[in-house]
Short mmCIF file of C-alpha atoms and ligand atoms in Angstrom, two decimals:
data_model
loop_
_atom_site.label_atom_id
_atom_site.label_comp_id
_atom_site.label_asym_id
_atom_site.label_seq_id
_atom_site.Cartn_x
_atom_site.Cartn_y
_atom_site.Cartn_z
CA UNK A 1 56.70 72.35 89.53
CA UNK A 2 58.24 74.13 92.22
CA UNK A 3 61.24 73.20 93.45
CA UNK A 4 61.93 72.74 97.47
CA UNK A 5 65.15 74.17 97.24
CA UNK A 6 67.46 73.02 99.21
CA UNK A 7 70.96 72.25 97.37
CA UNK A 8 72.53 75.01 99.26
CA UNK A 9 71.46 78.86 100.73
CA UNK A 10 73.05 80.40 97.62
CA UNK A 11 69.89 79.73 95.41
CA UNK A 12 67.03 82.92 96.78
CA UNK A 13 66.32 84.70 94.90
CA UNK A 14 66.45 88.09 94.84
CA UNK A 15 62.92 89.90 96.87
CA UNK A 16 61.07 92.26 95.86
CA UNK A 17 61.96 95.28 98.50
CA UNK A 18 65.29 94.04 97.30
CA UNK A 19 64.52 94.36 93.59
CA UNK A 20 63.31 97.95 94.16
CA UNK A 21 66.83 98.56 96.37
CA UNK A 22 68.29 97.57 93.40
CA UNK A 23 66.08 99.88 91.00
CA UNK A 24 66.62 102.80 93.37
CA UNK A 25 71.01 102.58 93.11
CA UNK A 26 72.45 105.54 92.57
CA UNK A 27 76.08 104.27 90.83
CA UNK A 28 79.70 105.20 89.86
CA UNK A 29 82.84 103.82 88.08
CA UNK A 30 83.73 101.63 90.69
CA UNK A 31 87.00 101.20 89.63
CA UNK A 32 87.55 104.71 89.75
CA UNK A 33 86.43 104.57 92.87
CA UNK A 34 83.36 106.95 92.63
CA UNK A 35 80.27 104.19 93.28
CA UNK A 36 78.86 105.77 96.67
CA UNK A 37 76.56 102.94 96.96
CA UNK A 38 79.88 100.45 97.35
CA UNK A 39 81.86 103.34 98.68
CA UNK A 40 78.47 103.18 101.51
CA UNK A 41 78.83 98.86 101.82
CA UNK A 42 82.27 99.26 102.42
CA UNK A 43 81.94 101.55 104.85
CA UNK A 44 78.84 99.81 106.86
CA UNK A 45 80.21 95.94 106.50
CA UNK A 46 83.89 98.09 108.25
CA UNK A 47 82.16 99.01 110.60
CA UNK A 48 79.55 95.97 111.76
CA UNK A 49 83.18 94.27 112.27
CA UNK A 50 85.39 97.02 114.05
CA UNK A 51 87.85 97.13 110.96
CA UNK A 52 89.11 99.87 109.09
CA UNK A 53 88.42 99.10 105.90
CA UNK A 54 86.25 96.49 103.43
CA UNK A 55 86.41 95.94 99.77
CA UNK A 56 83.20 94.78 97.48
CA UNK A 57 84.30 91.31 95.58
CA UNK A 58 82.22 89.22 92.86
CA UNK A 59 81.93 86.57 94.74
CA UNK A 60 83.00 84.30 98.85
CA UNK A 61 86.15 81.92 96.42
CA UNK A 62 88.07 85.84 95.16
CA UNK A 63 87.05 87.26 98.40
CA UNK A 64 89.18 84.34 100.30
CA UNK A 65 91.83 84.02 97.59
CA UNK A 66 92.64 88.22 97.53
CA UNK A 67 93.04 88.03 100.82
CA UNK A 68 95.53 85.13 101.08
CA UNK A 69 97.29 86.43 97.28
CA UNK A 70 97.57 90.18 99.61
CA UNK A 71 99.06 88.59 102.51
CA UNK A 72 101.84 86.05 100.83
CA UNK A 73 103.94 85.47 98.62
CA UNK A 74 104.77 82.65 96.75
CA UNK A 75 106.19 79.31 98.37
CA UNK A 76 104.49 80.81 101.67
CA UNK A 77 102.60 77.90 103.45
CA UNK A 78 98.94 78.27 104.98
CA UNK A 79 97.66 75.46 107.19
CA UNK A 80 93.81 75.12 107.60
CA UNK A 81 91.74 72.81 108.50
CA UNK A 82 90.79 69.48 106.13
CA UNK A 83 87.61 69.87 104.82
CA UNK A 84 88.63 73.89 104.43
CA UNK A 85 86.87 75.14 101.24
CA UNK A 86 90.25 76.47 100.12
CA UNK A 87 90.84 73.65 100.34
CA UNK A 88 88.67 71.45 98.63
CA UNK A 89 86.47 73.79 96.57
CA UNK A 90 88.57 76.52 95.48
CA UNK A 91 89.72 75.31 91.48
CA UNK A 92 93.30 74.91 94.42
CA UNK A 93 93.35 79.24 92.53
CA UNK A 94 95.48 79.17 96.38
CA UNK A 95 98.62 77.36 95.04
CA UNK A 96 97.72 77.88 90.95
CA UNK A 97 97.94 81.84 91.42
CA UNK A 98 99.49 82.39 95.45
CA UNK A 99 102.37 79.30 94.59
CA UNK A 100 100.51 79.03 98.72
CA UNK A 101 101.27 75.72 100.13
CA UNK A 102 98.82 73.73 102.38
CA UNK A 103 99.03 72.33 105.70
CA UNK A 104 95.86 70.65 106.53
CA UNK A 105 94.68 69.75 109.98
CA UNK A 106 92.24 66.69 110.67
CA UNK A 107 89.29 69.01 113.39
CA UNK A 108 87.02 67.51 114.67
CA UNK A 109 84.18 69.36 113.31
CA UNK A 110 85.42 71.67 111.76
CA UNK A 111 87.80 73.22 114.38
CA UNK A 112 91.59 72.25 115.31
CA UNK A 113 93.21 73.42 118.08
CA UNK A 114 95.68 75.71 118.63
CA UNK A 115 97.43 73.49 120.09
CA UNK A 116 98.05 71.09 117.14
CA UNK A 117 99.15 73.89 114.72
CA UNK A 118 101.74 74.95 116.93
CA UNK A 119 103.48 71.91 116.42
CA UNK A 120 103.13 72.41 113.02
CA UNK A 121 104.32 76.62 112.81
CA UNK A 122 108.41 75.85 111.12
CA UNK A 123 110.97 77.86 112.18
CA UNK A 124 112.62 80.63 109.91
CA UNK A 125 115.35 78.30 108.11
CA UNK A 126 117.27 78.48 104.95
CA UNK A 127 115.55 74.97 103.33
CA UNK A 128 111.57 75.89 104.97
CA UNK A 129 108.31 77.28 103.80
CA UNK A 130 107.07 80.13 105.59
CA UNK A 131 104.70 79.67 107.74
CA UNK A 132 102.54 82.50 106.92
CA UNK A 133 98.53 82.33 107.02
CA UNK A 134 96.48 79.82 109.59
CA UNK A 135 93.10 80.36 107.80
CA UNK A 136 89.82 79.76 109.78
CA UNK A 137 86.37 78.73 108.06
CA UNK A 138 83.08 79.85 110.27
CA UNK A 139 80.93 78.18 110.22
CA UNK A 140 82.49 75.03 108.66
CA UNK A 141 80.83 73.89 105.48
CA UNK A 142 82.24 70.68 104.81
CA UNK A 143 81.49 69.79 108.46
CA UNK A 144 77.79 70.71 108.51
CA UNK A 145 78.15 74.06 109.08
CA UNK A 146 79.20 74.44 112.55
CA UNK A 147 80.88 77.03 114.56
CA UNK A 148 84.54 77.09 115.56
CA UNK A 149 84.67 78.83 118.54
CA UNK A 150 85.46 81.56 119.98
CA UNK A 151 87.87 80.68 122.96
CA UNK A 152 89.73 78.56 120.17
CA UNK A 153 90.04 81.35 117.42
CA UNK A 154 91.37 82.89 119.84
CA UNK A 155 93.95 80.96 121.24
CA UNK A 156 94.72 80.92 117.54
CA UNK A 157 94.95 84.54 117.30
CA UNK A 158 97.79 84.38 119.55
CA UNK A 159 100.00 81.64 118.35
CA UNK A 160 99.66 83.53 115.61
CA UNK A 161 101.24 87.14 117.54
CA UNK A 162 103.89 84.76 119.00
CA UNK A 163 104.56 82.96 115.75
CA UNK A 164 103.95 86.30 113.53
CA UNK A 165 101.62 84.95 111.87
CA UNK A 166 98.67 86.31 109.87
CA UNK A 167 94.90 84.53 111.07
CA UNK A 168 92.43 84.67 107.99
CA UNK A 169 88.55 83.59 108.59
CA UNK A 170 86.60 82.05 105.85
CA UNK A 171 83.67 83.59 106.65
CA UNK A 172 80.45 83.20 103.90
CA UNK A 173 78.23 81.70 107.15
CA UNK A 174 79.76 83.88 109.73
CA UNK A 175 76.16 85.26 110.51
CA UNK A 176 74.72 82.51 110.83
CA UNK A 177 77.73 81.64 114.07
CA UNK A 178 76.88 85.12 115.30
CA UNK A 179 73.22 84.49 114.78
CA UNK A 180 73.35 81.87 116.68
CA UNK A 181 75.92 82.66 119.30
CA UNK A 182 74.47 85.63 120.08
CA UNK A 183 78.42 86.53 119.71
CA UNK A 184 79.18 90.40 118.08
CA UNK A 185 80.16 91.00 114.70
CA UNK A 186 83.48 92.60 116.02
CA UNK A 187 84.82 90.29 118.10
CA UNK A 188 85.36 87.87 115.00
CA UNK A 189 86.20 90.92 113.43
CA UNK A 190 88.86 91.36 116.31
CA UNK A 191 90.27 87.74 115.87
CA UNK A 192 92.08 88.09 112.03
CA UNK A 193 93.89 90.04 110.21
CA UNK A 194 90.90 89.01 106.74
CA UNK A 195 88.20 88.49 106.42
CA UNK A 196 86.03 87.24 103.15
CA UNK A 197 81.88 87.39 104.48
CA UNK A 198 79.65 86.50 101.91
CA UNK A 199 76.17 88.96 101.03
CA UNK A 200 74.95 85.77 98.90
CA UNK A 201 75.00 82.98 100.70
CA UNK A 202 72.37 83.28 103.73
CA UNK A 203 71.63 86.80 103.00
CA UNK A 204 69.81 86.63 100.03
CA UNK A 205 71.43 89.08 97.66
CA UNK A 206 72.50 87.19 94.15
CA UNK A 207 76.07 88.46 94.51
CA UNK A 208 78.94 89.38 96.36
CA UNK A 209 80.97 88.96 99.13
CA UNK A 210 83.23 91.85 101.33
CA UNK A 211 87.19 91.63 102.16
CA UNK A 212 87.13 93.44 105.49
CA UNK A 213 90.90 94.15 107.39
CA UNK A 214 92.78 97.56 108.15
CA UNK A 215 93.65 100.18 105.30
CA UNK A 216 96.60 99.37 104.40
CA UNK A 217 95.67 95.61 103.17
CA UNK A 218 92.48 96.81 102.15
CA UNK A 219 94.46 99.38 99.91
CA UNK A 220 96.37 96.18 98.71
CA UNK A 221 93.44 93.73 98.14
CA UNK A 222 91.81 96.42 96.07
CA UNK A 223 94.91 95.81 93.74
CA UNK A 224 94.97 92.06 93.92
CA UNK A 225 91.02 91.95 93.15
CA UNK A 226 92.63 94.07 89.80
CA UNK A 227 94.89 91.91 88.78
CA UNK A 228 92.27 89.24 89.67
CA UNK A 229 89.66 90.73 87.11
CA UNK A 230 87.41 91.27 89.49
CA UNK A 231 87.43 94.91 88.99
CA UNK A 232 84.13 96.70 89.14
CA UNK A 233 82.37 99.55 86.68
CA UNK A 234 78.51 100.52 87.67
CA UNK A 235 78.64 97.93 90.32
CA UNK A 236 75.72 99.83 92.97
CA UNK A 237 73.42 98.38 92.04
CA UNK A 238 74.98 94.81 92.66
CA UNK A 239 75.70 96.80 96.14
CA UNK A 240 72.65 97.84 97.11
CA UNK A 241 71.16 94.37 97.24
CA UNK A 242 74.00 93.93 99.53
CA UNK A 243 73.42 96.72 101.63
CA UNK A 244 69.34 95.25 101.91
CA UNK A 245 70.59 92.22 102.74
CA UNK A 246 73.65 93.42 106.03
CA UNK A 247 70.19 95.53 106.91
CA UNK A 248 67.42 92.72 107.10
CA UNK A 249 68.65 89.56 106.49
CA UNK A 250 71.13 89.00 109.38
CA UNK A 251 68.37 89.05 112.67
CA UNK A 252 66.33 85.93 110.03
CA UNK A 253 68.73 83.53 110.70
CA UNK A 254 67.34 82.21 113.70
CA UNK A 255 64.57 81.05 111.29
CA UNK A 256 67.06 79.13 109.20
CA UNK A 257 68.60 77.17 112.76
CA UNK A 258 65.17 76.49 113.64
CA UNK A 259 64.37 75.25 110.31
CA UNK A 260 67.91 72.95 109.87
CA UNK A 261 67.66 71.31 113.51
CA UNK A 262 63.21 70.41 112.24
CA UNK A 263 64.98 68.54 109.58
CA UNK A 264 67.11 67.33 110.80
CA UNK A 265 65.80 65.71 114.57
CA UNK A 266 62.65 64.52 111.65
CA UNK A 267 65.44 62.58 109.24
CA UNK A 268 67.29 60.52 111.61
CA UNK A 269 64.37 59.28 113.06
CA UNK A 270 64.51 56.91 109.31
CA UNK A 271 65.74 53.88 108.80
CA UNK A 272 68.89 53.81 106.95
CA UNK A 273 69.93 57.07 107.85
CA UNK A 274 72.09 59.04 110.44
CA UNK A 275 72.54 63.14 111.24
CA UNK A 276 75.08 63.78 113.11
CA UNK A 277 72.76 65.96 115.94
CA UNK A 278 75.55 67.18 116.84
CA UNK A 279 77.27 69.19 114.40
CA UNK A 280 73.51 70.64 113.38
CA UNK A 281 74.26 74.55 114.88
CA UNK A 282 73.14 76.32 111.91
CA UNK A 283 71.40 75.90 108.62
CA UNK A 284 73.13 73.17 107.48
CA UNK A 285 72.29 69.22 108.08
CA UNK A 286 74.55 66.25 106.54
CA UNK A 287 72.76 63.11 106.42
CA UNK A 288 74.50 59.81 106.16
CA UNK A 289 72.59 57.64 103.53
CA UNK A 290 75.44 54.66 103.64
CA UNK A 291 73.68 52.28 106.33
CA UNK A 292 70.47 51.81 103.27
CA UNK A 293 72.41 50.70 101.03
CA UNK A 294 71.29 52.67 98.21
CA UNK A 295 73.51 55.60 96.06
CA UNK A 296 72.85 58.64 97.00
CA UNK A 297 73.02 60.15 93.13
CA UNK A 298 69.17 56.84 92.71
CA UNK A 299 68.34 59.04 95.37
CA UNK A 300 68.43 62.43 94.96
CA UNK A 301 67.85 61.08 91.32
CA UNK A 302 64.38 60.44 93.58
CA UNK A 303 63.60 63.54 95.44
CA UNK A 304 64.32 65.44 91.84
CA UNK A 305 61.09 63.88 90.24
CA UNK A 306 58.99 64.80 93.89
CA UNK A 307 60.52 68.36 93.61
CA UNK A 308 63.73 68.26 96.22
CA UNK A 309 66.87 69.57 95.48
CA UNK A 310 69.72 68.67 97.83
CA UNK A 311 72.85 67.79 96.48
CA UNK A 312 75.92 64.91 96.88
CA UNK A 313 78.21 65.79 100.25
CA UNK A 314 80.27 62.73 99.71
CA UNK A 315 80.53 59.22 98.56
CA UNK A 316 77.58 58.26 101.00
CA UNK A 317 76.64 61.58 102.20
CA UNK A 318 73.78 63.81 101.13
CA UNK A 319 74.04 67.60 102.17
CA UNK A 320 70.24 70.32 103.32
CA UNK A 321 70.52 73.56 103.72
CA UNK A 322 68.31 76.35 104.91
CA UNK A 323 67.67 79.54 103.76
CA UNK A 324 65.32 82.80 103.46
CA UNK A 325 63.24 81.08 100.28
CA UNK A 326 62.17 77.96 102.36
CA UNK A 327 59.37 78.08 105.51
CA UNK A 328 58.32 75.28 107.65
CA UNK A 329 55.50 74.03 105.32
CA UNK A 330 58.55 72.68 102.87
CA UNK A 331 61.40 71.86 105.31
CA UNK A 332 57.62 69.47 106.06
CA UNK A 333 57.40 68.56 102.42
CA UNK A 334 60.96 68.18 102.33
CA UNK A 335 60.74 65.28 104.81
CA UNK A 336 57.13 63.35 103.75
CA UNK A 337 59.74 63.71 100.53
CA UNK A 338 62.50 61.11 102.61
CA UNK A 339 59.65 59.23 104.14
CA UNK A 340 58.79 58.36 101.08
CA UNK A 341 61.90 57.31 99.36
CA UNK A 342 63.60 55.90 102.70
CA UNK A 343 60.18 54.01 104.07
CA UNK A 344 59.03 52.41 100.57
N1 TLP B 1 80.51 77.36 98.84
C1 TLP B 1 79.44 76.98 98.40
C2 TLP B 1 80.04 75.88 97.57
O1 TLP B 1 81.40 76.17 96.41
C3 TLP B 1 80.32 74.47 98.28
C4 TLP B 1 77.94 75.92 99.16
O2 TLP B 1 76.90 75.95 98.28
O3 TLP B 1 77.97 76.24 100.40
N2 TLP B 1 83.49 79.62 101.87
C5 TLP B 1 82.31 78.70 102.19
C6 TLP B 1 82.85 78.58 102.95
C7 TLP B 1 81.69 78.69 101.60
O4 TLP B 1 80.81 77.74 101.69
C8 TLP B 1 81.72 79.20 99.96
C9 TLP B 1 80.70 78.30 99.12
C10 TLP B 1 82.95 79.48 100.26
C11 TLP B 1 83.56 80.17 100.78
C12 TLP B 1 82.52 80.06 97.94
O5 TLP B 1 81.47 81.08 98.14
P1 TLP B 1 81.44 81.41 96.39
O6 TLP B 1 80.36 80.45 96.00
O7 TLP B 1 80.30 82.73 95.86
O8 TLP B 1 82.81 81.81 95.83
#
């Protein structure tokens, strides 16, 4: 059976053209710093964000964790929104590998404000952890792909400068924020000290994320990546897919956003289903089925039998993510399956 796969934008398969780019890639040993394709991808990414340097890493989790480890000491404190991926879905690596203490803020649709963060920044005191990092997630996965407003990022940047903190951006889906708002990537690059951005979510590459920042940081991050087992060899074959993704798959993200909106609006009309339409800002739709009295696991099972895949996202919620392997017709078919399961 061909499934309509809305589990995540990570499920995309490399296109024919991307596979050709992979096959044609020039390679070297990247741990020796001589893979020309990786070097091209790193230079290109740094330039896109208006920053000095970038580093290719295997995953978004490694991207975030390499950043956090590189800029902190064990016992330092990190402030982030309570739904953040680094807090909920990265296997507590920040605690286990970097010894970081989390202080989480309950935001609204994934957005926390500088005013909320300010009182949490601890004064230097021999008894207290040292507040070191503020981490922002844009777009915010758990909140449903919401966009972190640029003005608030700016306010957090200013607070960080005032208090001597570093700002990390989990930009796994920063491309979606960029396309939805028209805000240049260089603006995001300007407001964060360290960034982790993914090639294997909306952009359709099979593997890979990029760490971005200044020269000194990226040099040190290269050491951290090696420490975490992420030093790779003839990885130009994968970097070529990343270059292809950056060159071809950013501009089209609006299609995914339009499809997500179509799904969200139509599904919200079904009895027993609630979608917070204000949170549908990019390619993620979170569907609350609490009112239907149905169990998520039972509903997902019924979907699967009819050819639709989605994931559980909390006790009563289902997440659907649109991406480049999902067409408008697929979305229409997915809606039909929702209707069959909930209306019969
Ligand atoms: N998110 C995955 C799952 O881990 C939940 C998904 O399907 O959405 N930051 C953010 C904001 C992410 O959403 C993800 C992946 C990551 C980091 C980690 O990336 P990977 O999976 O490449 O380690």
